[in-house]
JSON list of C-alpha atoms in Angstrom, two decimals:
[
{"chain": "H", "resi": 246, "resn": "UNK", "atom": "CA", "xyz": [-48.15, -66.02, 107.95]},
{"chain": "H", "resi": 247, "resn": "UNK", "atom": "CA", "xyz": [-48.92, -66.70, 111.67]},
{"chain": "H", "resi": 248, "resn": "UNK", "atom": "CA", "xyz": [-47.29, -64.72, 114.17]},
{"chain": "H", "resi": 249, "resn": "UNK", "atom": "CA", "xyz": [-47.18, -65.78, 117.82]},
{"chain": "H", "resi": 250, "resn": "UNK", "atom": "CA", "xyz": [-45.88, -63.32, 120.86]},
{"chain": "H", "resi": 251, "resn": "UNK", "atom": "CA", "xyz": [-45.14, -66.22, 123.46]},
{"chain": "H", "resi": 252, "resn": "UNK", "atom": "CA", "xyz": [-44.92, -64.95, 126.80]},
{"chain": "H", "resi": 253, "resn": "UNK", "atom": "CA", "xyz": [-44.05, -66.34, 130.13]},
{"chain": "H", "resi": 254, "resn": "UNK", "atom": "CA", "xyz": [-46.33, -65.61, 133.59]},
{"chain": "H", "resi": 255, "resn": "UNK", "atom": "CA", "xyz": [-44.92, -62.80, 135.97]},
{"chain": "H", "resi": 256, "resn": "UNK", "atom": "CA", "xyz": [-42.85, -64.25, 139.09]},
{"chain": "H", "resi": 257, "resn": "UNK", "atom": "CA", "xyz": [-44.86, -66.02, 141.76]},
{"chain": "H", "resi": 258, "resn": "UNK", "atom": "CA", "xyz": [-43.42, -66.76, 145.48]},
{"chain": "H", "resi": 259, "resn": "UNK", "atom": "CA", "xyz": [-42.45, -70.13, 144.21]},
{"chain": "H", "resi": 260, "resn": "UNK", "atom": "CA", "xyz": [-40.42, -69.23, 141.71]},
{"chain": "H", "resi": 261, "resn": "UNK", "atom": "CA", "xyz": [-38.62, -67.22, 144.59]},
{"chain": "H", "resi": 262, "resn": "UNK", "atom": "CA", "xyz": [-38.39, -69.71, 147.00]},
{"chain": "H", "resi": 263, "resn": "UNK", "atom": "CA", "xyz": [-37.31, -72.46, 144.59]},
{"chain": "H", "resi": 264, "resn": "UNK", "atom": "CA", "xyz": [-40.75, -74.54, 145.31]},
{"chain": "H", "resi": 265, "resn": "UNK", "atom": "CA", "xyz": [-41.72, -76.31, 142.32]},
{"chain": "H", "resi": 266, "resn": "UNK", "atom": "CA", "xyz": [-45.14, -75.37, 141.12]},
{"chain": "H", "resi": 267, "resn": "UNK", "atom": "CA", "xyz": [-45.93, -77.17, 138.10]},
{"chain": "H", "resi": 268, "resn": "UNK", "atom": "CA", "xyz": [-49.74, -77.54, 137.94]},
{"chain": "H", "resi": 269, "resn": "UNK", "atom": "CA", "xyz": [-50.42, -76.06, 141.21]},
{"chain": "H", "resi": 270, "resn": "UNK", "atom": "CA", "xyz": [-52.09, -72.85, 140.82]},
{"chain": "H", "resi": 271, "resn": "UNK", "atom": "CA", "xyz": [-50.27, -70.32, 142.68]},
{"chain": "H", "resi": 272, "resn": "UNK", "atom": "CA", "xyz": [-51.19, -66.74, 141.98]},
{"chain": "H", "resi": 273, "resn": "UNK", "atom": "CA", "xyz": [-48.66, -64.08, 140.97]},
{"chain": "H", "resi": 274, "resn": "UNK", "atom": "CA", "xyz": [-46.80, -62.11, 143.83]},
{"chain": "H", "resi": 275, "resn": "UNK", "atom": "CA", "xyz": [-47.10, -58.37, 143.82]},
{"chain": "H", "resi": 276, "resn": "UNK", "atom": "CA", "xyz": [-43.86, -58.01, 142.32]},
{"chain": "H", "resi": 277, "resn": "UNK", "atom": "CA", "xyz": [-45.37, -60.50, 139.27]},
{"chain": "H", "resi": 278, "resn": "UNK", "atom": "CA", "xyz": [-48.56, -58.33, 138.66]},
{"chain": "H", "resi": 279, "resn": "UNK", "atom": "CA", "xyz": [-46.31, -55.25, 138.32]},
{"chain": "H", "resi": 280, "resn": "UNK", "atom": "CA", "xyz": [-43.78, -57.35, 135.87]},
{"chain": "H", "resi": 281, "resn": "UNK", "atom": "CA", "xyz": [-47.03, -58.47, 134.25]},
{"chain": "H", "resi": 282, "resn": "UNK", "atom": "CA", "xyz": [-48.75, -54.72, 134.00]},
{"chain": "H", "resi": 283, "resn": "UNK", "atom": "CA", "xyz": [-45.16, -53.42, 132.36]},
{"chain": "H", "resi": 284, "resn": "UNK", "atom": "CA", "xyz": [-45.44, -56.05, 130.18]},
{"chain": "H", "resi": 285, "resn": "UNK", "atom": "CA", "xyz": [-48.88, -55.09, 128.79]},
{"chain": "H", "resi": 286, "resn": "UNK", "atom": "CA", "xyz": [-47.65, -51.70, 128.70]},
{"chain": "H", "resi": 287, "resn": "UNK", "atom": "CA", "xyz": [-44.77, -52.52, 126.50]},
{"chain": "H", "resi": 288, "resn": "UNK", "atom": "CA", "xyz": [-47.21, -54.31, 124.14]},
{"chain": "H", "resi": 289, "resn": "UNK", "atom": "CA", "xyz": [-49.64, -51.99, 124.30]},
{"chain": "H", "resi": 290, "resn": "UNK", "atom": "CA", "xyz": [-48.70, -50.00, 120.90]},
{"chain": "H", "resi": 291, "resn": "UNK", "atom": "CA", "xyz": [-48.25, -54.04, 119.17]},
{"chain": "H", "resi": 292, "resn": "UNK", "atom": "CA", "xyz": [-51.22, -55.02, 117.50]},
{"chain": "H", "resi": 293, "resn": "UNK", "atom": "CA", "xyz": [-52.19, -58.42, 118.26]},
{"chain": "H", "resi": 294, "resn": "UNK", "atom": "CA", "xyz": [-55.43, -60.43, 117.32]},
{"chain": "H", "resi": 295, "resn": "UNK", "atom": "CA", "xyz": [-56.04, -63.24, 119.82]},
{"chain": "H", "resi": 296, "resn": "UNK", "atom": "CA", "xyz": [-55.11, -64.42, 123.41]},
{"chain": "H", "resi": 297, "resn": "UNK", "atom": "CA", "xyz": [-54.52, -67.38, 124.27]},
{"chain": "H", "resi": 298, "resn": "UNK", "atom": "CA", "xyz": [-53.36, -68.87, 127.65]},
{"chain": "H", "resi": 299, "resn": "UNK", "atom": "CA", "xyz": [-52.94, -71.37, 130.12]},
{"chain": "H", "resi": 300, "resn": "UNK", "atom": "CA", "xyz": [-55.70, -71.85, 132.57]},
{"chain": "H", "resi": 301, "resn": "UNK", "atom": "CA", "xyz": [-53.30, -71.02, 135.63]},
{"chain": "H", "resi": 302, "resn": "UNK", "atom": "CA", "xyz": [-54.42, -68.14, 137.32]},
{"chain": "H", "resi": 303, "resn": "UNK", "atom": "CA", "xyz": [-50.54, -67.14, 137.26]},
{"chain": "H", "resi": 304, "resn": "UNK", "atom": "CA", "xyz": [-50.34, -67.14, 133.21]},
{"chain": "H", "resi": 305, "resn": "UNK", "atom": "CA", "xyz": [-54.22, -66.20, 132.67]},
{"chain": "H", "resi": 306, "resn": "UNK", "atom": "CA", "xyz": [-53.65, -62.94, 134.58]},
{"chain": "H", "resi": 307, "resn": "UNK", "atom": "CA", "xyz": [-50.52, -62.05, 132.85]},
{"chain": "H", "resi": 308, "resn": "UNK", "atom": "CA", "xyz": [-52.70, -62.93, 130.05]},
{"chain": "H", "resi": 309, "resn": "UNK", "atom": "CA", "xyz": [-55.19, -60.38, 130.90]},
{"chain": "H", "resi": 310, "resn": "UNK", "atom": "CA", "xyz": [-53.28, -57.49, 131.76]},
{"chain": "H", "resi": 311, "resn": "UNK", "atom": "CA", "xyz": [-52.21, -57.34, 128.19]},
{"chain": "H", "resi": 312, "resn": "UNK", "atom": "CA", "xyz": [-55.24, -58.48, 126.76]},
{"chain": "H", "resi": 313, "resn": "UNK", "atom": "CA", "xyz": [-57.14, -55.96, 128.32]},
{"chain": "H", "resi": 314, "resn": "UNK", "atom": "CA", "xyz": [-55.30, -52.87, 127.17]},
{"chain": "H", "resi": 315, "resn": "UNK", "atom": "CA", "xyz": [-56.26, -54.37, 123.92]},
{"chain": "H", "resi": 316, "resn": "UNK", "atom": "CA", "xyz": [-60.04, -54.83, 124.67]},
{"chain": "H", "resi": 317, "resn": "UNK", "atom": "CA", "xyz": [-59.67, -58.38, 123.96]},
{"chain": "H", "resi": 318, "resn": "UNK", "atom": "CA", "xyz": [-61.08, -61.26, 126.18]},
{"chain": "H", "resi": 319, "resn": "UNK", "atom": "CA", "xyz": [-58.23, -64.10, 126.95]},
{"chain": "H", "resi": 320, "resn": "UNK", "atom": "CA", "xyz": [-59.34, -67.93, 125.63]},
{"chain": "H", "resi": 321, "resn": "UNK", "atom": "CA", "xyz": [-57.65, -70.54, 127.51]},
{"chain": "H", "resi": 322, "resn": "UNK", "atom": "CA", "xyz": [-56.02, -73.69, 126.24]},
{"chain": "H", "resi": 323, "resn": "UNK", "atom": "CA", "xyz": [-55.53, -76.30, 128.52]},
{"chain": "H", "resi": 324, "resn": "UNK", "atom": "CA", "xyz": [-52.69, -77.69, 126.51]},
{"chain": "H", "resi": 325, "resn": "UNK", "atom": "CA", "xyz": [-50.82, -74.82, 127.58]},
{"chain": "H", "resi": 326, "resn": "UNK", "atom": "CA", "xyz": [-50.73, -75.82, 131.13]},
{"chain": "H", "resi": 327, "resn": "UNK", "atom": "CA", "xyz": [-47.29, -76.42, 132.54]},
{"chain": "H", "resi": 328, "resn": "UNK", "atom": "CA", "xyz": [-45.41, -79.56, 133.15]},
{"chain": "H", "resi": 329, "resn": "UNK", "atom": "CA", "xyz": [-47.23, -81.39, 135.81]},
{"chain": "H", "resi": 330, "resn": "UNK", "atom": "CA", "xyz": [-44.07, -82.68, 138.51]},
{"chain": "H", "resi": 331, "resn": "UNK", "atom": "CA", "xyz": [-45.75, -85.48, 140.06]},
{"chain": "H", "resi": 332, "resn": "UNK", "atom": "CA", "xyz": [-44.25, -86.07, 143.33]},
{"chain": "H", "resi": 333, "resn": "UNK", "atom": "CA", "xyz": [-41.91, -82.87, 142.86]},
{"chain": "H", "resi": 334, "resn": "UNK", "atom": "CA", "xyz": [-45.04, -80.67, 142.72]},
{"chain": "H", "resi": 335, "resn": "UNK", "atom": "CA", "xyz": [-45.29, -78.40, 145.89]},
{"chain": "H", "resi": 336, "resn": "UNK", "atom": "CA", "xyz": [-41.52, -79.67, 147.56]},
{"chain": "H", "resi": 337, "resn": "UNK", "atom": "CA", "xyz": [-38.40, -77.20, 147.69]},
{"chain": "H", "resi": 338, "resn": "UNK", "atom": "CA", "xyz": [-35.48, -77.72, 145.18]},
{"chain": "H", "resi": 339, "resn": "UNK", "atom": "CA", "xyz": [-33.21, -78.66, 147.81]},
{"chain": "H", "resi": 340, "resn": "UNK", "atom": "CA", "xyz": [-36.19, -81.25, 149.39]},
{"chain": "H", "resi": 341, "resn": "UNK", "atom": "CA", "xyz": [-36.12, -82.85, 145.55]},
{"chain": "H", "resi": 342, "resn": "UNK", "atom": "CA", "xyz": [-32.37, -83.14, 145.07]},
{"chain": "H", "resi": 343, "resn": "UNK", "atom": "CA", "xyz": [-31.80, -84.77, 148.36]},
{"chain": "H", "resi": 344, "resn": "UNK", "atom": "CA", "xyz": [-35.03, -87.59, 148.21]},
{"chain": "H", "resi": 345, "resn": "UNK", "atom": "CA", "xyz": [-34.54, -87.81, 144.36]},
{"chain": "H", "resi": 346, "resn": "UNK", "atom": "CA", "xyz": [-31.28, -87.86, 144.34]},
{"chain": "H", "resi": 347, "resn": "UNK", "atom": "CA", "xyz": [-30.54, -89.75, 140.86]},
{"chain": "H", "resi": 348, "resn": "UNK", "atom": "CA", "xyz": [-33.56, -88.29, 139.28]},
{"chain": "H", "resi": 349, "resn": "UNK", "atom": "CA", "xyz": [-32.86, -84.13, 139.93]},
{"chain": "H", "resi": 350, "resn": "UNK", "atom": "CA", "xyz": [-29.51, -85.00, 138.77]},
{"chain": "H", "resi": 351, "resn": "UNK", "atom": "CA", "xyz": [-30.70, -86.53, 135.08]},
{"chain": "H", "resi": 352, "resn": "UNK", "atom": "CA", "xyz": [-33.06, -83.81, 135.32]},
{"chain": "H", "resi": 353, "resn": "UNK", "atom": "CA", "xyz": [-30.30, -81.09, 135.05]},
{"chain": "H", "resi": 354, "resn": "UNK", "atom": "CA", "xyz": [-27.77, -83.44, 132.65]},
{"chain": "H", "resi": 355, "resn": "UNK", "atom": "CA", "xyz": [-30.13, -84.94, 130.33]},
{"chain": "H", "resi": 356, "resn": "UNK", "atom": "CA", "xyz": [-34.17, -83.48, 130.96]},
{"chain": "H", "resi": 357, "resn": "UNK", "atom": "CA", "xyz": [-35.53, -85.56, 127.89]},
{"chain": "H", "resi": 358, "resn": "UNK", "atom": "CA", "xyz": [-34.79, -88.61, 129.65]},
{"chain": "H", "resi": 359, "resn": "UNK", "atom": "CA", "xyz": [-36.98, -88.14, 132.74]},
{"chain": "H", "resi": 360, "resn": "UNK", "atom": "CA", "xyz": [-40.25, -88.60, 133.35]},
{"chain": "H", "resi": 361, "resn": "UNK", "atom": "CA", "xyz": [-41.61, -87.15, 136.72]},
{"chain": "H", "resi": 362, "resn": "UNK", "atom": "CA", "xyz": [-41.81, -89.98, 139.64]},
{"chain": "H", "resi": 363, "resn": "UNK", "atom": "CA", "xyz": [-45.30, -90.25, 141.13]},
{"chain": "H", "resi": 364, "resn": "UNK", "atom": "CA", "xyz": [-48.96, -89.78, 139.68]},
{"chain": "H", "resi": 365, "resn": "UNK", "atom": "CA", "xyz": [-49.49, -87.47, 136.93]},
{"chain": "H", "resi": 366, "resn": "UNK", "atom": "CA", "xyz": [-45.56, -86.73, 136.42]},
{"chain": "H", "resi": 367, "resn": "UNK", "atom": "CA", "xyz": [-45.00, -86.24, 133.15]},
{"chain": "H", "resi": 368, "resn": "UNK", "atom": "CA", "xyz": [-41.77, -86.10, 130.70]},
{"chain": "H", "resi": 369, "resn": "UNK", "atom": "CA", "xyz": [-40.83, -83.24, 128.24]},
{"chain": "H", "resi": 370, "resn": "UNK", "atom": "CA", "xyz": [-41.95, -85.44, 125.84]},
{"chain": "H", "resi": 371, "resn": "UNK", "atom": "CA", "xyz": [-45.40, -85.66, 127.25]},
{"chain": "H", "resi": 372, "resn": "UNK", "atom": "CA", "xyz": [-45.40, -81.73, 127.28]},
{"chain": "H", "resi": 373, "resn": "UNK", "atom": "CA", "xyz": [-44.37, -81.65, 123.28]},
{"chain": "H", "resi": 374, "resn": "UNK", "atom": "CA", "xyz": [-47.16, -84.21, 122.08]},
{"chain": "H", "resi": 375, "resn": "UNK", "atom": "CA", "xyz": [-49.66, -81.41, 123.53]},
{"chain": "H", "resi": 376, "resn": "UNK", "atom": "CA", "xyz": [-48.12, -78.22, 123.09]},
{"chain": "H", "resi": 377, "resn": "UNK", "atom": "CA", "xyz": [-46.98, -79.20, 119.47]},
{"chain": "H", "resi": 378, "resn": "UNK", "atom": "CA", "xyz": [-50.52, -79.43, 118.36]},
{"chain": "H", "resi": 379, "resn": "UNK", "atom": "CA", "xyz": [-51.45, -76.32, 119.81]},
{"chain": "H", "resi": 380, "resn": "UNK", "atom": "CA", "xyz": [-49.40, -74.07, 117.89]},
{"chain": "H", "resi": 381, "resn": "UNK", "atom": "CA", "xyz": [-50.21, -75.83, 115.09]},
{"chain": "H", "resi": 382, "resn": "UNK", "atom": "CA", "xyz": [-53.70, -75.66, 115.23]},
{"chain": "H", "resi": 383, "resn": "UNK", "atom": "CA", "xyz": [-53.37, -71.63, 116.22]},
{"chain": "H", "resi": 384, "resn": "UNK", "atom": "CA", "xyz": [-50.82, -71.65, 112.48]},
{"chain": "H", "resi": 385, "resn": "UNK", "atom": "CA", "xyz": [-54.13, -73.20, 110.72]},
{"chain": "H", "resi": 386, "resn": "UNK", "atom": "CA", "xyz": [-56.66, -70.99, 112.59]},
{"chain": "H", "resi": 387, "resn": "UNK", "atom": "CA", "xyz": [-54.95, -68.19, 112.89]},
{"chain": "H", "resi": 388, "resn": "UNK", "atom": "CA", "xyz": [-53.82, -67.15, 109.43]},
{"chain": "H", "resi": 389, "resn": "UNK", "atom": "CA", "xyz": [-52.73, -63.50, 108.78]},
{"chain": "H", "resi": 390, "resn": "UNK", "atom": "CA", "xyz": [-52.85, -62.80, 112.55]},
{"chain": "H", "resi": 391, "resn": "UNK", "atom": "CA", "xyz": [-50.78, -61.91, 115.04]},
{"chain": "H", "resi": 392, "resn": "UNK", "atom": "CA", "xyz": [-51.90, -64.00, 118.51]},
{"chain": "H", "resi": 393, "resn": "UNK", "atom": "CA", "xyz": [-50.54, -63.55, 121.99]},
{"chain": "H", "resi": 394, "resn": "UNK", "atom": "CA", "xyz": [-49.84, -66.63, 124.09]},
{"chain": "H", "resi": 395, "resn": "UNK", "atom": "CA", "xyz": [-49.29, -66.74, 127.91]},
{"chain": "H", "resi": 396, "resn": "UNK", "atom": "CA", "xyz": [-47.79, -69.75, 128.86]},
{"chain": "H", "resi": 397, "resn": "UNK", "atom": "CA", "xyz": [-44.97, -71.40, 131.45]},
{"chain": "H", "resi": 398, "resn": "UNK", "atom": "CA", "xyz": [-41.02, -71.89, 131.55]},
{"chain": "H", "resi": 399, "resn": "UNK", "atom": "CA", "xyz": [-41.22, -75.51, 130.64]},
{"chain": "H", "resi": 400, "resn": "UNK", "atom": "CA", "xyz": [-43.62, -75.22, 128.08]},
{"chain": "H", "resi": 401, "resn": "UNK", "atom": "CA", "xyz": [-42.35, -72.56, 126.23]},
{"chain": "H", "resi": 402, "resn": "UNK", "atom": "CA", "xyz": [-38.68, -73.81, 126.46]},
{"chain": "H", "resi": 403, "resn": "UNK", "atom": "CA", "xyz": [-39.98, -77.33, 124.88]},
{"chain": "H", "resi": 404, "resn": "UNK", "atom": "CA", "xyz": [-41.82, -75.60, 122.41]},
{"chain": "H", "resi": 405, "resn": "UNK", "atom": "CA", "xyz": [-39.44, -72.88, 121.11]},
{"chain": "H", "resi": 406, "resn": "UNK", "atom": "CA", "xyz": [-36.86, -76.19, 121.01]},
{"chain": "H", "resi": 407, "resn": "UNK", "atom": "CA", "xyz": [-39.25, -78.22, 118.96]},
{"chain": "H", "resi": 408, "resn": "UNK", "atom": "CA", "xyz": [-40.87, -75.65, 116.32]},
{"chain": "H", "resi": 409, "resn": "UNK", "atom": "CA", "xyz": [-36.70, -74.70, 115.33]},
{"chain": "H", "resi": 410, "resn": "UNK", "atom": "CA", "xyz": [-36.10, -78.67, 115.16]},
{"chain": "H", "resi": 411, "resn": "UNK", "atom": "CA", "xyz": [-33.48, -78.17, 118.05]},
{"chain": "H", "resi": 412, "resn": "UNK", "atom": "CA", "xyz": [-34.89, -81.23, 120.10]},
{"chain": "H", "resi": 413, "resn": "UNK", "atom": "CA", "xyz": [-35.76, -81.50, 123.73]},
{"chain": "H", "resi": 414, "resn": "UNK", "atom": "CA", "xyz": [-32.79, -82.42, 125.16]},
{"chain": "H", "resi": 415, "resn": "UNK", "atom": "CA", "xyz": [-31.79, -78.95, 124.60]},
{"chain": "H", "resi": 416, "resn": "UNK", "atom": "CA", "xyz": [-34.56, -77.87, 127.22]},
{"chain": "H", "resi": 417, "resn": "UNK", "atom": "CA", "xyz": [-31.59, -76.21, 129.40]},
{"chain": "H", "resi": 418, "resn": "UNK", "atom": "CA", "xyz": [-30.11, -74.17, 126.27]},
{"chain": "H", "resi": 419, "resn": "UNK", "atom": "CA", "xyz": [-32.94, -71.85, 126.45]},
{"chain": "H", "resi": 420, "resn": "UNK", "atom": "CA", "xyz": [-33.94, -69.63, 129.09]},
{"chain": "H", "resi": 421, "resn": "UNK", "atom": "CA", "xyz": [-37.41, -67.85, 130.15]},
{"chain": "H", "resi": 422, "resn": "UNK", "atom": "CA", "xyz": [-37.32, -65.02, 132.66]},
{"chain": "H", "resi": 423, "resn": "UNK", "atom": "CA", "xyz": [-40.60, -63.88, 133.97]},
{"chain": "H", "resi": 424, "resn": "UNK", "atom": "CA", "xyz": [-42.65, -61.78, 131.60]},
{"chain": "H", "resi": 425, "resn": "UNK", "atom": "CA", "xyz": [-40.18, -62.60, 129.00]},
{"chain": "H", "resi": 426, "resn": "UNK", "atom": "CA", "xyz": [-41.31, -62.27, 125.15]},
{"chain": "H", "resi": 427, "resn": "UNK", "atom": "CA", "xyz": [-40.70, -64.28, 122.54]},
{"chain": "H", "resi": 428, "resn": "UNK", "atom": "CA", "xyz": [-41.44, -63.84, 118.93]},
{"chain": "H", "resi": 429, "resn": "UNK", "atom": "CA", "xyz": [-42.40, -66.60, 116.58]},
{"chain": "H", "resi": 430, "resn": "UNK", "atom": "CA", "xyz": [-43.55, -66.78, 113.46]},
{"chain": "H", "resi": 431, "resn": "UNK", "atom": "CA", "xyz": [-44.80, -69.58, 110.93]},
{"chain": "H", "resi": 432, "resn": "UNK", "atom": "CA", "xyz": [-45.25, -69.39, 106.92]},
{"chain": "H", "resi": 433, "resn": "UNK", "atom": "CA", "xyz": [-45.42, -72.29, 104.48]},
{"chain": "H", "resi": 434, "resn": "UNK", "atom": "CA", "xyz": [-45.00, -75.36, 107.63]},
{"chain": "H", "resi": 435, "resn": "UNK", "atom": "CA", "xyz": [-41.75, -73.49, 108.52]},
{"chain": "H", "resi": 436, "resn": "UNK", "atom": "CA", "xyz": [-41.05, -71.95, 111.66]},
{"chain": "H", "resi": 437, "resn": "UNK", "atom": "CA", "xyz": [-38.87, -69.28, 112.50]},
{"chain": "H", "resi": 438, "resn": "UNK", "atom": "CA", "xyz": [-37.81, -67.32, 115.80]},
{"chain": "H", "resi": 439, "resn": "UNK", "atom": "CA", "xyz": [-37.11, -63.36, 115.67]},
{"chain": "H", "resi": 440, "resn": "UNK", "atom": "CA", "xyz": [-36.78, -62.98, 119.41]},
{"chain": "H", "resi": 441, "resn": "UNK", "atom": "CA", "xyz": [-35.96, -64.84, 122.43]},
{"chain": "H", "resi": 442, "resn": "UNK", "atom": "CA", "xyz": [-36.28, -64.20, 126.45]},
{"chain": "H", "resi": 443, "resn": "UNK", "atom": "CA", "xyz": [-36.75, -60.54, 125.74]},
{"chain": "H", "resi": 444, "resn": "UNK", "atom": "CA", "xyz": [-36.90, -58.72, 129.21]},
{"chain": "H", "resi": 445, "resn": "UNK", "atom": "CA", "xyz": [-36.64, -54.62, 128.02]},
{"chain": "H", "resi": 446, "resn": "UNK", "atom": "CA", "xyz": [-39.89, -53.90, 129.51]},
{"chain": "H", "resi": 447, "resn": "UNK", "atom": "CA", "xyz": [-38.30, -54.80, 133.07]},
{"chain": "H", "resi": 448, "resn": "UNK", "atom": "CA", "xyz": [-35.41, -52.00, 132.39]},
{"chain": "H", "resi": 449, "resn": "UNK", "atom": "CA", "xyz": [-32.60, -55.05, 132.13]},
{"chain": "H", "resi": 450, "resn": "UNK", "atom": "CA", "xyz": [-31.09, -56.65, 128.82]},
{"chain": "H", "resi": 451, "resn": "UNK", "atom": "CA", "xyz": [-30.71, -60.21, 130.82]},
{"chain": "H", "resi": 452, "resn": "UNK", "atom": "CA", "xyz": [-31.55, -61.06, 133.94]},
{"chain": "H", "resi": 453, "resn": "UNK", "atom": "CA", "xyz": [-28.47, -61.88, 136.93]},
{"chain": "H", "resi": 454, "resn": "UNK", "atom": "CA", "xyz": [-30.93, -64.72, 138.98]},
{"chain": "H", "resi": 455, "resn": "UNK", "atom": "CA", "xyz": [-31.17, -67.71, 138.15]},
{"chain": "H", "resi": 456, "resn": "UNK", "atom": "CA", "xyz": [-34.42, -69.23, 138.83]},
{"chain": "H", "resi": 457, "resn": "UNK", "atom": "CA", "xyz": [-34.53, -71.45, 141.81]},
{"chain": "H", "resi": 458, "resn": "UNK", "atom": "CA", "xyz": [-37.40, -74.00, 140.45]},
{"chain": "H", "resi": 459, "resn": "UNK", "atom": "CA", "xyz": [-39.94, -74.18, 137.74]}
]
């Protein structure tokens, strides 16, 4: 059996602010390296083999923070990055919904049918065919270990919707607060989850803010 702690990157201004990041590499606020050091506390007593992350500096330093407490180094997998937005990367929710009118609305009704205007923008579908053969490859190399993964909103929601055969129009059914953990675990080509969005570590069962943009 493979298990796989998926995390999600502390909070960045952006995520505040409702600007939509994407593949730009902004860095975690303070408030984000202090949910990202209570996170690494939390799994500090959880043995855990290998980390793995995005190359964003915002999931690679979450990354560390844990990985460090465990005197491990963090490798980085590009097909973790997030969902690139194309022309949405960089603008403020309310900039997108009023010069993409059509689109942000199919975005919040039906995500698996839009693929993000301008160069680069890619689909949820795009996401799945790389993520997908990530976490397979970590279930082949990985055997009888337990591996950390530090990853993005997006990603993990498409993922944790694909490995349980949910489908990615779904995307919206799942939720990822900042620092969140998830627990996944894969024996015989079968998937299972054991825990979703988890956000103890922060001192709240569920989180009261929406966020504002991805």
């Amino acid at each position: 059996m493979v298990r796989i702690i998926l995390v999600r990157h502390g909070q960045t201004e952006w995520n505040v602010t409702g600007r939509y990041q994407g593949q730009e590499d902004t860095p975690l606020s303070a408030y984000g390296r202090e949910q990202g050091e209570k996170l690494a506390r939390s799994l500090k007593d959880i043995p855990f083999d290998v980390c793995l992350s995005s190359p964003l500096q915002r999931a690679f330093i979450t990354a560390k923070l844990c990985a460090d407490l465990h005197n491990l180094s963090v490798e980085k997998d590009e097909r973790l990055t997030e969902i690139h937005h194309g022309d949405w990367g960089g603008r403020l929710t309310e900039e997108i919904e009023s010069l993409y009118a059509d689109e942000f609305k199919a975005w919040h009704k039906a995500p698996h049918t839009v693929k993000m205007p301008g160069a680069g923008g890619e689909s949820l579908e795009d996401v799945r065919k790389r993520v997908r053969p990530a976490f397979d490859d970590y279930a082949a190399r990985f055997s009888g270990k337990t591996v950390l993964v530090a990853a993005h909103d997006a990603v993990n929601k498409v993922i944790i919707c694909d490995l349980l055969g949910m489908g990615i129009d779904k995307f919206w059914q799942v939720k990822q607060d900042n620092t969140c953990i998830n627990v996944l675990e894969e024996q015989d080509g079968k998937w299972r989850l054991v825990l979703l969005n988890s956000t103890l570590h922060m001192g709240y069962l569920f989180s009261t803010t929406d966020q504002k943009g991805l």
